[in-house]
Amino acid sequence: MDGYGIAKEKYKKIGIDTENALKLLGCTPVSIHCWQLDDCGGFETSDAALSGGGILSTGCYPGKARNLKEMMDDLEKVLSLIPGKKKVNIHAIYGDFQGKKVGRAEIGPEHFESWVKWAKKNEVGLDFNPSLFSHPLAESGYTLANQAKEIRDFWIEHVKRSREISNHIGEELGNTCINNIWIPDGSKDNTVTRLEHRQILKDALDEIFEKDYPEDNMMDAVESKLFGIGLESYTVGSNEFYFNYAVQKGKLITLDTGHFHPAELVSDKISAALPFVKGILLHLSRGVRWDSDHVTTLSEEIVAIMQEIVRAGALDRVHIGTDYFDGSINRVGALALGARTIMKALLFALLEPTATLRSYEISENFFARLALLEDLKVAPAGAVWEKFCIDQGVPGDFKWAQDVLDYERDVLNKR
Ligand code: RNT
Ligand code: ZN
């Protein structure tokens, strides 16, 4: 019997059907963020600062994607290394601007036709984000929450257009495109006009969302943050602000694992959010001391997040995605590694005998619950993962990294 056969039998004994787990894993999409591939630079021809707004990619590893073609090439490599269903998550700054200077308040669906074509060819869905950073009109620290109406209106127009683009993308692909709004607005030091900014942000969002689009085409998500670099003392779009907004307006809430106090757990927020919100969008990364922009690895928390989704039976209401930027290692490898890890964590969660664990819990046999949870940690999930990779036609563990290194030698090092 091969490794998978043995694993299948072992899981069967504890009431788990591995075939079923593989089927579910195969139809759950993971949305892969494109901005890991170029350190969040984008393809605008403006002279805007490359980062700013409280986000920062560190490291200068060679080979980053310098244009749309290189980014699409890199993404194709990444996609070939991730088993299962995929989406690609893009930002407004990654439009096909053809060397022209296109303002953020001038973008339209035409600038994203190349992406639609590419997505169709590669059989992936797309998600979208307006870009409210790396721009002269974001330098004051306030975009949608800016007290100056001209600046605010500029950004409102940008986000409205992003929603229109998302609607177009979703319609073209026949796959809902999530438009996620994150703004950097906040302040380095103690701020006294807090209610004013938050009221302004609420009104700006209300205006942005005036137009309804069919959910089959696009859905809106709002993303909170605790702090950013240079924005340590105050963030307008805090957790409470967006949670309330999402609940009141029927929007998705985005939970980014790097946007909370280090001891706060996103895994525990899932069941707290689900009774109230339309759904959740996850931005997964690995927290290392501060804003977690490190590549996702198989941590206890990533597994716990997946377990919470599966235990809640909420795979259709929680949209899983990556969001980190590390410019200090091979970027293609970094992106593939994070996404593979998330799929592994999801598989691990799908291989859990939840009904048995619940029965122990109900009968207050907490020792049996703990013992089973602990034994599961070294159950042969790896062999099931290997089978998934083979079935999906992607290289398995101990092989895929060599593909990345070959690509580095043949493509990235020649840039
Ligand atoms: C920033 C947010 C946001 C960005 C992207 C580029 O802290 O996490 O999601 O990473 O929109
Ligand atoms: Zn994020």
XYZ file of C-alpha atoms and ligand atoms in Angstrom:
427
model
C 0.000 0.000 0.000
C 1.286 3.479 -0.812
C 1.553 6.343 1.670
C -1.873 7.682 0.766
C -3.497 4.246 1.108
C -2.129 3.901 4.630
C -3.226 7.416 5.539
C -6.710 6.790 4.141
C -7.117 3.704 6.341
C -5.799 5.496 9.388
C -8.197 8.400 8.975
C -11.072 6.019 8.219
C -10.590 4.467 11.640
C -11.347 7.799 13.287
C -14.318 8.467 11.031
C -12.691 10.652 8.408
C -13.248 10.195 4.689
C -10.078 11.521 3.049
C -11.693 11.481 -0.406
C -14.351 13.831 0.829
C -11.752 16.097 2.410
C -9.839 16.224 -0.883
C -13.011 17.063 -2.788
C -13.795 19.973 -0.470
C -10.204 21.183 -0.576
C -10.282 21.116 -4.360
C -13.266 23.425 -4.622
C -12.236 26.039 -2.046
C -10.474 28.967 -3.712
C -7.515 30.819 -2.278
C -6.966 34.358 -3.520
C -3.309 35.095 -4.149
C -2.165 38.715 -3.845
C -0.066 39.927 -6.782
C 1.763 42.657 -4.864
C 4.258 40.282 -3.232
C 5.883 40.032 -6.666
C 6.949 43.683 -6.982
C 7.025 44.953 -3.396
C 3.721 46.772 -3.882
C 5.136 49.077 -6.579
C 2.489 48.945 -9.312
C 2.721 50.004 -12.951
C 1.731 53.624 -12.886
C 4.005 56.021 -14.712
C 3.487 58.711 -12.111
C 6.327 59.869 -9.913
C 4.446 58.898 -6.782
C 6.413 57.512 -3.888
C 6.738 53.730 -4.080
C 5.199 52.965 -0.772
C 3.972 55.162 2.041
C 0.692 55.110 3.856
C 1.904 52.858 6.595
C 2.855 49.892 4.419
C 6.394 48.947 3.615
C 8.112 46.089 1.861
C 11.647 45.547 3.059
C 14.470 43.726 1.320
C 16.037 44.080 -2.122
C 16.266 40.515 -3.383
C 16.854 40.622 -7.162
C 14.310 39.661 -9.823
C 11.158 41.561 -8.936
C 8.467 41.981 -11.586
C 9.012 45.312 -13.371
C 6.005 45.365 -15.669
C 2.727 43.644 -16.390
C 4.266 40.968 -18.599
C 6.817 39.970 -15.951
C 4.170 39.945 -13.269
C 1.897 37.698 -15.317
C 4.830 35.370 -16.092
C 5.653 35.157 -12.389
C 2.035 34.580 -11.480
C 1.785 31.731 -13.965
C 4.786 30.137 -12.305
C 3.193 30.653 -8.883
C -0.120 29.178 -10.058
C 1.661 26.104 -11.388
C 2.948 25.409 -7.865
C -0.315 25.726 -5.947
C -2.811 22.874 -6.045
C -6.546 23.595 -6.073
C -8.793 26.452 -7.092
C -7.235 29.883 -7.309
C -8.051 33.543 -7.621
C -5.561 36.350 -8.102
C -5.922 39.543 -6.106
C -4.877 42.739 -7.871
C -4.714 46.432 -6.991
C -5.759 49.457 -9.028
C -2.088 50.416 -9.511
C -1.544 47.250 -11.562
C -3.664 48.326 -14.535
C -2.479 47.993 -18.122
C -1.814 51.715 -18.615
C 0.257 51.233 -21.793
C 2.833 53.815 -20.773
C 0.223 56.547 -20.362
C -0.266 58.561 -17.230
C -3.710 57.530 -16.006
C -4.884 59.228 -12.814
C -6.433 57.200 -10.021
C -9.699 59.047 -10.569
C -9.565 58.161 -14.279
C -9.175 54.384 -14.189
C -11.830 52.279 -15.862
C -12.582 48.682 -16.880
C -10.570 49.225 -20.087
C -7.347 49.326 -18.055
C -8.020 45.853 -16.710
C -9.004 44.050 -19.910
C -5.556 42.426 -20.093
C -6.102 40.997 -16.627
C -9.532 39.659 -17.595
C -8.061 38.011 -20.668
C -5.194 36.589 -18.651
C -7.540 35.293 -15.932
C -9.709 33.550 -18.512
C -6.666 31.921 -20.072
C -5.372 30.756 -16.695
C -8.813 29.788 -15.381
C -8.623 31.893 -12.247
C -10.988 34.401 -10.688
C -9.860 37.933 -9.828
C -10.278 40.105 -6.742
C -9.651 43.853 -6.700
C -8.532 46.691 -4.415
C -8.586 50.453 -4.854
C -5.100 51.857 -4.119
C -5.241 54.668 -1.569
C -1.515 54.968 -0.888
C 1.735 55.776 -2.756
C 0.229 58.986 -4.096
C 0.757 62.708 -3.512
C -2.865 63.076 -2.387
C -2.300 60.461 0.314
C 0.733 62.175 1.773
C -1.181 64.186 4.360
C -2.087 60.883 6.007
C -5.779 61.110 5.145
C -7.637 59.912 2.035
C -11.339 59.089 2.409
C -11.288 60.611 5.907
C -9.648 63.811 4.733
C -11.290 66.981 5.981
C -10.498 68.703 2.671
C -13.413 67.988 0.346
C -11.372 68.114 -2.909
C -8.972 65.444 -1.663
C -11.755 63.305 -0.244
C -13.760 63.552 -3.455
C -10.742 62.465 -5.477
C -10.478 59.267 -3.440
C -14.233 58.685 -3.411
C -14.128 58.787 -7.207
C -11.205 56.343 -7.230
C -13.056 53.833 -5.070
C -16.284 54.220 -7.052
C -14.340 53.415 -10.199
C -12.726 50.436 -8.487
C -16.170 49.069 -7.707
C -17.207 49.556 -11.319
C -14.066 47.724 -12.456
C -14.741 44.901 -9.982
C -18.272 44.594 -11.297
C -16.965 44.388 -14.853
C -14.319 41.808 -13.958
C -16.827 39.628 -12.084
C -19.308 39.802 -14.927
C -16.690 38.931 -17.544
C -15.315 36.007 -15.557
C -18.623 34.734 -14.204
C -16.945 34.707 -10.800
C -17.611 37.238 -8.010
C -14.830 39.808 -7.702
C -14.353 41.120 -4.166
C -13.484 44.810 -3.963
C -11.598 45.325 -0.709
C -11.181 48.798 0.719
C -8.223 49.505 2.947
C -7.133 53.070 3.647
C -4.030 54.171 5.528
C -5.723 57.137 7.213
C -4.369 57.963 10.600
C -1.723 59.809 12.500
C 1.709 59.392 14.028
C 0.835 61.312 17.144
C -2.039 61.927 19.513
C -5.035 63.089 17.549
C -7.947 65.060 18.921
C -10.280 65.162 15.914
C -11.213 61.491 15.968
C -14.988 61.552 15.770
C -14.796 64.102 12.952
C -12.577 61.835 10.809
C -14.664 58.790 11.521
C -17.896 60.572 10.689
C -16.306 61.800 7.452
C -15.147 58.269 6.608
C -18.607 56.865 7.253
C -20.199 59.469 4.997
C -17.581 58.882 2.290
C -18.243 55.119 2.380
C -21.995 55.723 2.251
C -21.492 57.772 -0.902
C -19.181 55.146 -2.417
C -21.726 52.383 -1.790
C -24.728 54.318 -3.121
C -24.626 52.297 -6.298
C -25.601 48.646 -5.989
C -24.018 45.970 -8.128
C -25.174 42.361 -8.457
C -23.490 40.118 -5.897
C -22.748 37.573 -8.582
C -20.401 40.152 -10.084
C -18.920 41.937 -7.097
C -18.989 42.194 -3.323
C -17.572 44.907 -1.067
C -15.214 44.322 1.840
C -13.772 46.765 4.389
C -10.435 46.204 6.139
C -9.421 47.591 9.520
C -5.947 48.039 10.932
C -4.433 48.682 14.323
C -1.555 50.902 13.225
C 0.944 51.526 10.438
C 4.496 52.796 10.211
C 4.318 56.544 10.808
C 0.691 56.076 11.828
C 1.272 54.665 15.265
C -1.150 56.646 17.392
C -4.391 56.715 15.498
C -6.088 54.748 12.720
C -9.425 56.066 11.492
C -10.526 52.688 10.112
C -10.137 50.721 13.313
C -11.587 47.292 14.028
C -14.656 48.639 15.820
C -15.288 51.197 13.095
C -15.364 48.697 10.242
C -17.081 45.943 12.188
C -19.956 48.274 12.886
C -19.957 49.490 9.311
C -19.920 45.988 7.837
C -22.744 44.841 10.107
C -24.889 47.891 9.460
C -24.392 47.927 5.693
C -24.216 44.210 4.934
C -20.583 44.257 3.765
C -17.817 41.704 4.167
C -15.369 42.366 6.993
C -11.730 41.812 6.119
C -9.644 40.268 8.872
C -5.930 40.665 8.222
C -3.854 38.580 10.619
C -1.341 41.432 10.900
C -3.827 44.096 11.890
C -4.493 43.322 15.538
C -2.645 43.376 18.825
C -0.115 40.510 18.763
C -2.041 38.571 21.417
C -5.391 38.923 19.633
C -6.363 35.928 17.520
C -8.169 36.159 14.210
C -9.155 32.510 14.688
C -11.366 33.561 17.584
C -12.874 36.479 15.662
C -14.403 34.247 12.987
C -17.169 32.808 15.151
C -17.701 36.226 16.754
C -18.250 37.810 13.339
C -20.275 35.134 11.544
C -23.589 35.616 13.407
C -23.570 39.278 12.364
C -21.724 39.901 9.117
C -22.502 38.955 5.547
C -19.143 37.246 5.311
C -15.434 37.506 5.976
C -12.434 38.119 3.764
C -9.169 36.836 5.184
C -5.757 38.386 4.535
C -3.357 35.794 5.834
C 0.253 36.378 6.763
C 2.590 35.553 9.636
C 2.994 37.990 12.452
C 6.545 38.680 13.531
C 6.555 41.289 16.289
C 4.665 44.026 14.429
C 2.404 44.387 11.344
C 2.655 40.878 10.033
C 3.970 41.023 6.513
C 5.978 37.820 6.669
C 5.242 34.801 4.469
C 2.536 32.552 5.891
C 3.908 29.384 7.486
C 2.099 26.461 9.078
C 1.609 28.063 12.474
C -0.872 26.972 15.116
C -2.892 30.116 14.393
C -3.192 29.490 10.644
C -4.410 25.975 11.391
C -6.793 27.322 14.045
C -8.239 29.808 11.539
C -8.975 27.016 9.071
C -10.401 24.819 11.813
C -12.762 27.584 12.870
C -14.014 28.032 9.290
C -14.540 24.308 8.802
C -16.134 23.787 12.234
C -18.506 26.671 11.506
C -19.430 25.124 8.139
C -18.600 28.529 6.687
C -16.384 27.753 3.705
C -18.875 29.609 1.515
C -18.942 32.737 3.711
C -15.248 33.082 4.473
C -13.120 34.104 1.518
C -9.524 33.014 1.983
C -6.643 35.121 0.704
C -2.983 35.937 1.237
C -1.503 39.361 2.027
C 2.160 39.856 2.881
C 5.178 41.468 1.322
C 8.691 40.205 1.770
C 11.283 41.583 -0.629
C 14.158 39.790 1.060
C 13.675 36.338 -0.490
C 12.694 34.925 -3.881
C 9.305 36.568 -4.355
C 7.797 33.849 -6.558
C 8.756 31.212 -4.009
C 7.446 33.363 -1.172
C 4.052 33.696 -2.809
C 3.744 30.004 -3.665
C 4.916 28.945 -0.215
C 2.322 31.028 1.610
C -0.537 29.771 -0.548
C 0.553 26.132 -0.312
C 0.734 26.513 3.442
C -2.799 27.859 3.622
C -4.088 24.937 1.553
C -2.228 22.541 3.849
C -3.780 24.151 6.905
C -7.197 23.858 5.315
C -6.622 20.203 4.536
C -5.560 19.615 8.131
C -8.817 21.201 9.292
C -10.834 19.072 6.865
C -9.217 15.938 8.293
C -10.584 16.625 11.770
C -13.202 14.304 13.314
C -15.178 17.278 14.576
C -18.270 15.272 15.534
C -16.210 13.057 17.847
C -14.508 16.067 19.416
C -17.898 17.680 19.965
C -19.294 14.564 21.585
C -16.392 14.567 24.060
C -17.061 18.209 24.729
C -20.770 17.706 25.343
C -20.089 14.839 27.736
C -17.464 16.998 29.467
C -14.729 14.502 28.693
C -12.157 17.203 28.229
C -9.222 14.851 28.562
C -10.422 12.771 25.591
C -10.950 15.964 23.590
C -7.423 17.186 24.287
C -5.858 13.783 23.633
C -7.568 13.447 20.246
C -6.598 16.993 19.242
C -3.022 16.235 20.203
C -2.859 12.856 18.407
C -4.249 14.466 15.247
C -1.222 16.726 15.036
C 1.016 13.920 13.829
C -1.608 11.940 11.905
C -0.502 11.386 8.279
C -1.967 14.528 6.703
C 1.238 14.884 4.654
C 0.434 11.789 2.602
C -3.043 13.145 1.834
C -1.458 16.469 0.828
C 0.936 14.622 -1.471
C -2.019 12.893 -3.130
C -3.726 16.265 -3.592
C -0.649 17.697 -5.325
C -0.421 14.673 -7.643
C -4.146 14.802 -8.481
C -3.888 18.527 -9.197
C -0.788 18.129 -11.348
C 1.528 20.282 -9.245
C 4.866 19.278 -7.702
C 4.655 17.861 -4.205
C 6.693 18.764 -1.127
C 10.475 18.451 -1.427
C 10.112 18.983 -5.193
C 8.313 22.274 -5.766
C 11.067 24.496 -4.342
C 13.461 23.270 -7.033
C 10.998 24.573 -9.649
C 11.283 27.997 -8.027
C 15.071 27.820 -8.053
C 15.100 26.796 -11.733
C 12.823 29.718 -12.558
C 15.144 32.007 -10.652
C 18.118 30.792 -12.666
C 16.347 30.902 -16.036
C 14.119 33.970 -15.685
C 14.455 36.091 -12.546
C 18.247 36.358 -12.598
C 18.146 37.640 -16.174
C 16.086 40.702 -15.251
C -2.308 47.067 4.511
C -3.427 46.136 4.218
C -3.815 46.028 2.784
C -2.603 46.037 1.899
C -2.896 45.863 0.453
C -1.744 46.319 -0.394
O -1.916 47.036 5.810
O -3.144 44.880 4.729
O -4.613 44.932 2.576
O -1.690 45.058 2.271
O -4.071 46.430 0.122
Zn -4.461 43.263 4.237
